[in-house]
Short mmCIF file of C-alpha atoms and ligand atoms in Angstrom, two decimals:
data_model
loop_
_atom_site.label_atom_id
_atom_site.label_comp_id
_atom_site.label_asym_id
_atom_site.label_seq_id
_atom_site.Cartn_x
_atom_site.Cartn_y
_atom_site.Cartn_z
CA MET A 1 -20.86 11.82 -2.31
CA LEU A 2 -18.27 12.81 0.44
CA ALA A 3 -15.87 10.00 1.30
CA GLY A 4 -16.41 8.44 4.62
CA THR A 5 -20.23 9.09 4.81
CA ASN A 6 -21.82 6.30 2.76
CA GLN A 7 -22.54 2.59 2.94
CA ARG A 8 -20.07 1.42 0.35
CA LYS A 9 -17.78 -1.31 1.66
CA ARG A 10 -14.53 0.18 3.01
CA VAL A 11 -11.08 -0.26 1.52
CA LEU A 12 -7.92 0.48 3.41
CA SER A 13 -4.35 0.32 2.15
CA GLY A 14 -0.94 1.96 2.92
CA MET A 15 2.32 2.47 1.24
CA ARG A 16 5.71 2.99 2.70
CA PRO A 17 7.17 6.45 1.90
CA THR A 18 10.03 5.12 -0.31
CA GLY A 19 10.26 8.29 -2.53
CA LYS A 20 9.37 8.79 -6.12
CA LEU A 21 7.16 5.85 -7.29
CA HIS A 22 7.96 3.83 -10.35
CA LEU A 23 5.98 2.11 -13.04
CA GLY A 24 6.00 -1.17 -10.86
CA ASN A 25 4.32 0.68 -8.05
CA TYR A 26 1.67 2.08 -10.56
CA VAL A 27 0.65 -1.19 -12.31
CA GLY A 28 1.15 -3.22 -9.16
CA ALA A 29 -0.97 -1.08 -6.90
CA LEU A 30 -1.63 2.63 -7.59
CA ASP A 31 -3.52 2.14 -10.76
CA ASN A 32 -5.84 -0.33 -8.87
CA TRP A 33 -6.32 2.17 -6.10
CA VAL A 34 -7.46 4.86 -8.57
CA ARG A 35 -9.98 2.65 -10.13
CA MET A 36 -11.29 1.56 -6.71
CA GLN A 37 -12.24 5.01 -5.61
CA ASP A 38 -15.88 5.23 -6.81
CA LYS A 39 -16.71 1.60 -5.92
CA TYR A 40 -15.46 1.74 -2.33
CA ASP A 41 -15.09 3.93 0.62
CA CYS A 42 -11.34 4.20 0.32
CA PHE A 43 -8.61 5.07 2.96
CA PHE A 44 -5.10 5.35 1.64
CA PHE A 45 -2.26 6.27 3.78
CA ILE A 46 1.43 6.93 3.76
CA ALA A 47 2.93 4.37 6.27
CA ASP A 48 5.75 6.53 7.76
CA TRP A 49 5.95 4.73 11.06
CA HIS A 50 6.36 1.65 9.03
CA ALA A 51 9.42 3.23 7.42
CA LEU A 52 10.83 3.70 10.91
CA THR A 53 10.70 -0.06 11.65
CA THR A 54 13.69 -0.44 9.27
CA ASP A 55 15.10 3.05 8.79
CA TYR A 56 15.12 4.34 12.42
CA ALA A 57 18.85 5.16 12.30
CA ASP A 58 18.35 7.76 9.61
CA THR A 59 15.09 9.45 9.51
CA SER A 60 16.21 12.36 7.32
CA GLY A 61 14.44 11.15 4.15
CA ILE A 62 11.07 10.19 5.58
CA LYS A 63 9.34 13.49 5.23
CA ARG A 64 10.68 14.36 1.78
CA ASN A 65 9.88 10.83 0.67
CA SER A 66 6.25 11.14 2.13
CA LEU A 67 5.68 14.27 0.04
CA GLU A 68 6.96 12.48 -3.14
CA VAL A 69 4.72 9.67 -2.66
CA ALA A 70 1.78 12.05 -2.07
CA LEU A 71 2.57 13.97 -5.28
CA ASP A 72 2.73 10.71 -7.20
CA TRP A 73 -0.55 9.55 -5.81
CA LEU A 74 -2.32 12.86 -6.86
CA ALA A 75 -0.43 12.62 -10.29
CA ALA A 76 -1.82 9.18 -10.82
CA GLY A 77 -5.29 10.21 -10.17
CA LEU A 78 -6.21 9.65 -6.53
CA ASP A 79 -8.66 12.32 -5.89
CA PRO A 80 -9.20 13.89 -2.49
CA GLU A 81 -12.96 14.25 -3.28
CA ARG A 82 -13.32 10.65 -3.82
CA CYS A 83 -10.95 9.02 -1.30
CA THR A 84 -9.29 9.88 2.07
CA MET A 85 -5.58 10.10 1.88
CA PHE A 86 -3.50 10.67 4.92
CA ILE A 87 -0.27 10.17 6.74
CA GLN A 88 -0.17 7.47 9.39
CA SER A 89 1.76 9.33 12.05
CA HIS A 90 -0.80 12.15 12.02
CA VAL A 91 -3.48 9.69 13.29
CA PRO A 92 -1.91 8.75 16.57
CA GLN A 93 -4.85 6.47 17.49
CA HIS A 94 -3.09 3.81 15.37
CA ALA A 95 -0.43 3.72 18.02
CA GLU A 96 -2.89 3.41 20.81
CA LEU A 97 -4.67 0.47 19.03
CA HIS A 98 -1.25 -1.12 18.38
CA LEU A 99 -0.39 -1.01 21.99
CA LEU A 100 -3.58 -2.50 23.09
CA PHE A 101 -3.31 -5.27 20.43
CA SER A 102 0.34 -5.89 21.69
CA MET A 103 -1.36 -7.10 25.02
CA ILE A 104 -3.29 -9.97 23.37
CA THR A 105 -0.92 -11.11 20.61
CA PRO A 106 1.12 -14.08 21.28
CA LEU A 107 4.86 -13.70 20.37
CA GLY A 108 4.67 -16.76 18.26
CA TRP A 109 2.22 -15.27 15.80
CA LEU A 110 4.76 -12.47 15.04
CA GLU A 111 7.72 -14.64 15.01
CA ARG A 112 6.13 -16.95 12.38
CA VAL A 113 5.19 -14.07 9.89
CA PRO A 114 7.27 -15.38 6.85
CA THR A 115 9.05 -12.18 6.09
CA TYR A 116 10.30 -11.62 9.66
CA LYS A 117 13.14 -14.18 10.06
CA GLU A 118 14.07 -13.84 6.47
CA GLN A 119 14.55 -10.04 6.50
CA ARG A 120 16.00 -9.98 9.95
CA ASP A 121 18.71 -12.41 8.81
CA ASN A 122 19.21 -11.15 5.27
CA ILE A 123 19.32 -7.31 5.58
CA LYS A 124 22.78 -7.16 7.00
CA GLU A 125 23.25 -3.42 6.89
CA LYS A 126 20.53 -2.75 9.57
CA ASP A 127 20.04 -4.30 12.94
CA LEU A 128 16.45 -5.55 12.70
CA GLY A 129 16.54 -7.43 16.03
CA THR A 130 14.23 -4.76 17.47
CA TYR A 131 10.89 -4.67 19.14
CA GLY A 132 9.44 -2.40 16.54
CA PHE A 133 10.48 -4.67 13.57
CA LEU A 134 8.95 -7.70 15.23
CA GLY A 135 5.92 -5.89 15.86
CA TYR A 136 5.37 -4.18 12.55
CA PRO A 137 2.78 -6.64 11.22
CA LEU A 138 0.73 -6.02 14.41
CA LEU A 139 1.01 -2.12 13.69
CA GLN A 140 -0.37 -3.04 10.24
CA SER A 141 -3.21 -4.87 11.80
CA ALA A 142 -4.03 -1.82 13.85
CA ASP A 143 -3.83 0.29 10.62
CA ILE A 144 -6.40 -1.83 9.10
CA LEU A 145 -8.73 -2.57 12.00
CA ILE A 146 -8.85 0.99 13.26
CA TYR A 147 -10.91 1.81 10.09
CA LYS A 148 -12.89 -1.37 10.27
CA GLY A 149 -11.62 -2.05 6.78
CA ASP A 150 -13.56 -4.67 4.73
CA PHE A 151 -11.03 -5.04 2.00
CA VAL A 152 -7.30 -4.57 1.89
CA PRO A 153 -5.74 -4.39 -1.62
CA VAL A 154 -2.18 -5.73 -1.28
CA GLY A 155 0.32 -7.78 -3.27
CA ASP A 156 0.83 -11.45 -2.43
CA ASP A 157 3.74 -10.76 -0.20
CA GLN A 158 1.45 -8.92 2.27
CA VAL A 159 -1.33 -11.57 2.50
CA PRO A 160 0.04 -13.20 5.71
CA HIS A 161 -0.21 -9.85 7.33
CA VAL A 162 -3.81 -9.56 6.60
CA GLU A 163 -4.14 -13.11 7.83
CA LEU A 164 -2.61 -12.06 11.07
CA THR A 165 -5.08 -9.19 11.08
CA ARG A 166 -7.94 -11.49 10.92
CA GLU A 167 -6.59 -13.51 13.70
CA VAL A 168 -5.99 -10.56 15.89
CA ALA A 169 -9.47 -9.22 15.22
CA ARG A 170 -10.95 -12.60 16.18
CA ARG A 171 -8.91 -12.84 19.31
CA PHE A 172 -9.97 -9.37 20.30
CA ASN A 173 -13.64 -9.94 19.58
CA SER A 174 -13.59 -13.08 21.66
CA PHE A 175 -11.93 -11.57 24.71
CA TYR A 176 -13.98 -8.39 24.52
CA PRO A 177 -17.43 -8.86 23.17
CA LYS A 178 -18.98 -5.48 22.60
CA PRO A 179 -21.07 -4.36 25.61
CA HIS A 180 -24.55 -3.72 24.44
CA SER A 181 -27.33 -1.68 26.21
CA ASN A 182 -29.94 -4.19 25.07
CA PHE A 183 -29.23 -7.56 26.72
CA TYR A 184 -31.44 -9.53 24.17
CA LYS A 185 -29.93 -8.03 21.14
CA LYS A 186 -27.29 -10.12 19.53
CA GLN A 187 -23.91 -8.45 20.20
CA GLN A 188 -21.90 -7.24 17.27
CA PRO A 189 -18.23 -7.83 17.60
CA VAL A 190 -16.10 -4.63 17.51
CA PHE A 191 -13.91 -5.75 14.66
CA PRO A 192 -14.82 -7.10 11.15
CA GLU A 193 -12.54 -9.70 9.72
CA PRO A 194 -10.95 -7.90 6.71
CA GLN A 195 -10.34 -9.69 3.40
CA PRO A 196 -7.14 -9.29 1.23
CA LEU A 197 -8.11 -8.01 -2.31
CA LEU A 198 -5.31 -9.58 -4.21
CA THR A 199 -3.95 -7.03 -6.75
CA PRO A 200 -3.62 -8.77 -10.00
CA SER A 201 0.11 -7.98 -10.54
CA PRO A 202 1.20 -8.43 -14.15
CA ARG A 203 4.94 -9.13 -14.46
CA LEU A 204 6.52 -5.70 -14.94
CA PRO A 205 10.32 -6.28 -15.64
CA GLY A 206 12.83 -3.44 -14.94
CA THR A 207 15.49 -2.48 -17.37
CA ASP A 208 17.68 -5.40 -16.40
CA GLY A 209 14.84 -7.91 -16.84
CA ARG A 210 14.39 -8.58 -13.13
CA LYS A 211 11.18 -7.46 -11.33
CA MET A 212 11.15 -3.65 -11.29
CA SER A 213 12.22 -2.58 -7.86
CA LYS A 214 13.95 0.44 -6.27
CA SER A 215 16.55 -1.84 -4.68
CA TYR A 216 17.77 -3.05 -8.09
CA GLY A 217 18.10 0.24 -9.55
CA ASN A 218 16.26 -0.80 -12.68
CA THR A 219 13.07 1.38 -12.36
CA ILE A 220 11.32 3.76 -14.80
CA LEU A 221 9.89 6.54 -12.56
CA LEU A 222 6.50 7.99 -12.97
CA THR A 223 8.29 11.44 -13.13
CA ASP A 224 10.93 10.44 -15.76
CA PRO A 225 10.73 12.86 -18.66
CA GLU A 226 10.41 11.40 -22.14
CA PRO A 227 14.13 11.56 -23.06
CA VAL A 228 15.09 9.67 -19.84
CA VAL A 229 12.23 7.05 -20.57
CA ARG A 230 13.73 6.63 -24.21
CA GLN A 231 17.26 6.27 -22.89
CA LYS A 232 16.33 3.72 -20.33
CA LEU A 233 14.50 1.70 -22.86
CA LYS A 234 17.58 1.74 -25.10
CA THR A 235 19.61 0.02 -22.35
CA MET A 236 16.89 -2.44 -21.52
CA VAL A 237 17.78 -6.13 -21.91
CA THR A 238 16.11 -8.13 -24.61
CA ASP A 239 15.67 -11.83 -25.66
CA PRO A 240 19.14 -13.11 -24.89
CA LYS A 241 19.03 -15.49 -28.00
CA ARG A 242 18.65 -12.42 -30.30
CA ILE A 243 22.18 -11.48 -30.61
CA ARG A 244 22.57 -10.20 -34.18
CA ARG A 245 19.76 -8.13 -36.02
CA SER A 246 19.33 -11.19 -38.35
CA ASP A 247 18.48 -13.53 -35.41
CA ALA A 248 14.87 -14.15 -34.85
CA GLY A 249 13.58 -13.37 -31.31
CA ASP A 250 10.74 -14.18 -29.21
CA PRO A 251 8.66 -11.41 -27.41
CA ASP A 252 7.36 -13.98 -24.82
CA VAL A 253 10.88 -14.21 -23.24
CA CYS A 254 11.95 -10.63 -23.77
CA PRO A 255 11.34 -7.90 -21.00
CA VAL A 256 10.48 -5.44 -23.75
CA GLY A 257 7.93 -7.80 -25.09
CA ASP A 258 6.43 -7.78 -21.56
CA LEU A 259 6.04 -3.98 -21.61
CA HIS A 260 4.42 -4.16 -24.96
CA LYS A 261 1.84 -6.68 -23.62
CA LEU A 262 1.03 -4.38 -20.85
CA PHE A 263 0.96 -0.95 -22.61
CA SER A 264 0.87 -1.33 -26.49
CA ASP A 265 -2.38 -1.51 -28.56
CA ALA A 266 -3.25 -4.60 -30.57
CA ALA A 267 -1.81 -3.28 -33.75
CA THR A 268 1.58 -2.57 -32.33
CA MET A 269 1.54 -5.87 -30.50
CA SER A 270 1.10 -7.75 -33.76
CA LYS A 271 3.91 -5.79 -35.44
CA VAL A 272 6.05 -6.74 -32.58
CA ASN A 273 5.07 -10.45 -32.62
CA GLU A 274 5.47 -10.69 -36.38
CA GLY A 275 8.48 -8.57 -36.83
CA CYS A 276 10.49 -10.01 -33.91
CA ARG A 277 9.75 -13.70 -34.79
CA SER A 278 10.83 -13.06 -38.42
CA ALA A 279 13.73 -10.76 -37.71
CA GLY A 280 11.81 -8.25 -39.76
CA ILE A 281 12.28 -5.47 -37.13
CA GLY A 282 15.18 -4.47 -35.02
CA CYS A 283 15.23 -4.24 -31.21
CA ILE A 284 15.93 -0.42 -31.46
CA GLU A 285 12.69 0.11 -33.47
CA CYS A 286 10.77 -2.27 -31.18
CA LYS A 287 12.04 -0.35 -28.09
CA GLY A 288 10.98 2.89 -29.62
CA TRP A 289 7.52 1.68 -29.88
CA ALA A 290 7.40 0.54 -26.31
CA ALA A 291 8.73 3.99 -25.25
CA ASP A 292 5.96 5.55 -27.17
CA ALA A 293 3.44 3.50 -25.15
CA LEU A 294 4.99 4.35 -21.89
CA VAL A 295 5.23 8.07 -22.72
CA GLN A 296 1.50 7.98 -23.43
CA ILE A 297 0.77 6.51 -20.09
CA LEU A 298 3.02 8.99 -18.27
CA ASN A 299 2.20 12.19 -19.96
CA PRO A 300 -1.12 12.72 -18.19
CA ILE A 301 0.29 11.69 -14.97
CA GLN A 302 3.25 14.09 -15.30
CA GLU A 303 0.82 16.83 -16.45
CA ARG A 304 -1.33 16.38 -13.26
CA ARG A 305 1.80 16.40 -11.16
CA LYS A 306 2.80 19.90 -12.14
CA LYS A 307 0.25 21.74 -10.21
CA TYR A 308 1.23 20.06 -6.89
CA GLU A 309 4.94 19.99 -7.62
CA SER A 310 5.02 23.81 -7.88
CA ASN A 311 2.92 24.21 -4.85
CA PRO A 312 3.46 21.30 -2.36
CA ARG A 313 1.29 23.04 0.19
CA LEU A 314 -1.59 22.02 -1.81
CA ALA A 315 -0.53 18.35 -1.33
CA TRP A 316 0.05 18.81 2.40
CA ASP A 317 -3.32 20.52 2.78
CA ILE A 318 -4.85 17.54 1.15
CA LEU A 319 -3.22 15.18 3.50
CA GLU A 320 -4.07 17.28 6.45
CA ALA A 321 -7.73 17.33 5.48
CA GLY A 322 -7.55 13.51 4.98
CA CYS A 323 -6.10 13.18 8.53
CA VAL A 324 -9.06 15.00 9.92
CA ARG A 325 -11.42 12.62 8.39
CA ALA A 326 -9.24 9.67 9.41
CA ARG A 327 -8.88 10.76 12.90
CA ALA A 328 -12.76 11.04 13.37
CA VAL A 329 -13.12 7.45 12.13
CA ALA A 330 -10.25 6.18 14.15
CA ASP A 331 -11.52 7.98 17.25
CA ALA A 332 -14.99 6.36 16.87
CA THR A 333 -13.25 2.94 16.82
CA MET A 334 -11.11 3.65 19.85
CA GLN A 335 -14.13 4.58 21.75
CA ASP A 336 -15.66 1.06 20.90
CA VAL A 337 -12.35 -0.54 21.82
CA ARG A 338 -11.99 1.19 25.30
CA ASN A 339 -15.74 0.47 25.97
CA ALA A 340 -15.34 -3.20 25.03
CA MET A 341 -12.22 -3.62 27.11
CA LEU A 342 -14.01 -1.72 29.98
CA ILE A 343 -11.32 0.83 30.17
CA SER A 344 -13.34 3.73 28.89
CA LEU A 345 -13.25 6.95 30.80
CA ASP A 346 -17.01 7.09 30.55
CA TYR A 347 -17.32 3.62 31.78
CA GLU A 348 -18.88 3.17 35.27
CA PRO A 349 -17.31 0.24 37.10
CA PRO A 350 -19.63 -2.14 38.85
CA GLN A 351 -19.44 -1.69 42.60
CA SER A 352 -17.25 -3.96 44.47
CA PRO A 353 -18.90 -6.02 47.28
CA GLU A 354 -16.93 -3.99 50.00
CA ASP A 355 -18.50 -0.74 48.91
CA LYS A 356 -21.95 -1.92 49.48
N1 LIG B 401 3.43 -3.12 5.00
C1 LIG B 401 2.97 -2.63 3.76
C2 LIG B 401 4.18 -2.61 2.79
O1 LIG B 401 5.19 -2.70 3.20
C3 LIG B 401 2.53 -1.08 3.92
C4 LIG B 401 1.34 -1.19 4.89
C5 LIG B 401 1.40 -0.64 6.17
C6 LIG B 401 -0.01 -1.42 4.63
N2 LIG B 401 0.17 -0.68 6.67
C7 LIG B 401 -0.72 -1.19 5.86
C8 LIG B 401 -0.64 -2.05 3.64
C9 LIG B 401 -2.13 -1.64 5.92
C10 LIG B 401 -2.11 -2.40 3.73
C11 LIG B 401 -2.63 -2.11 4.98
O2 LIG B 401 3.87 -2.51 1.58
FE1 LIG B 402 12.56 -7.94 -27.65
FE2 LIG B 402 11.37 -6.41 -29.36
FE3 LIG B 402 13.97 -7.13 -29.66
FE4 LIG B 402 11.99 -8.88 -29.99
S1 LIG B 402 12.38 -7.15 -31.31
S2 LIG B 402 13.69 -9.33 -28.76
S3 LIG B 402 10.31 -8.21 -28.49
S4 LIG B 402 13.05 -5.88 -28.01
#
């Protein structure tokens, strides 16, 4: 069935163009998206305007990073036949809706978004005291509502943004009930109130044992070739109490143990549990098995990526086709919005008393 033409519930989510994706992005989001494609009518987009809210002073990487993200999406198994993927800035209706929302959104709603003050004060190398940075959760609301999304798969850090989106939808609907030709028919509000779909996010440690994150420099990329994966695993931290080969360890407090839990089969898992706790295996051997499991996950991803990597035009064409589909949906919503706000070009204003 063609995406966008059916009765399935709609899912909408976005990702900032941060460049090549890592395993944390995969298990925390992308893998879930891939599995949602048949169950929902999915819209996934690259949030390049969101990147501008913090990286406005140097925009040189945005285009390249957007392509890298698209390549990784396709490599991971997002399928343009089964979902709509596109670039935010190529659907300018997001900006129009954001502007209209900005008229009805009290400043306090934005100022109390938990990440706002925290990031503005903590990220010292950029001046985030800008209008765009304050407004970025509202841009996110426009991203979601312009597709009348039912569900928004996000990590728990993004839940307040979906909450804000629900409040904005409610406020819009209460100010501007949809004008309906049939007076007796119950009026449908313009916007649904979308629900967050919390991505079950297993703990995925990076090579230093902290959460895997680009800003920590502890990532394993989806594009890392086998030797690089093995090398990164070799330097990965382990149970700190296991200093000598003869010390027993505990996979439950070891980042490598966490990788095994996510990616290794039951047989390997029991070898690890047994061998680590009895000092029967060494960490080098154990890390080798973890690397085996990772390589097995990454192989098909890297195989799929090749076709697009050698011909990026294919990926751009897919995004462009997605934009066409997205624009059609976004445009229909904007018609509803302008009608409800009585600012539609087609709208006939009521005659004022003086004209009579
Ligand atoms: N703000 C999200 C992030 O930083 C990305 C994003 C932008 C998004 N627009 C969205 C996510 C709409 C879900 C829905 O990860
Ligand atoms: Fe970690 Fe494996 Fe070493 Fe145990 S044997 S401490 S699980 S790396």
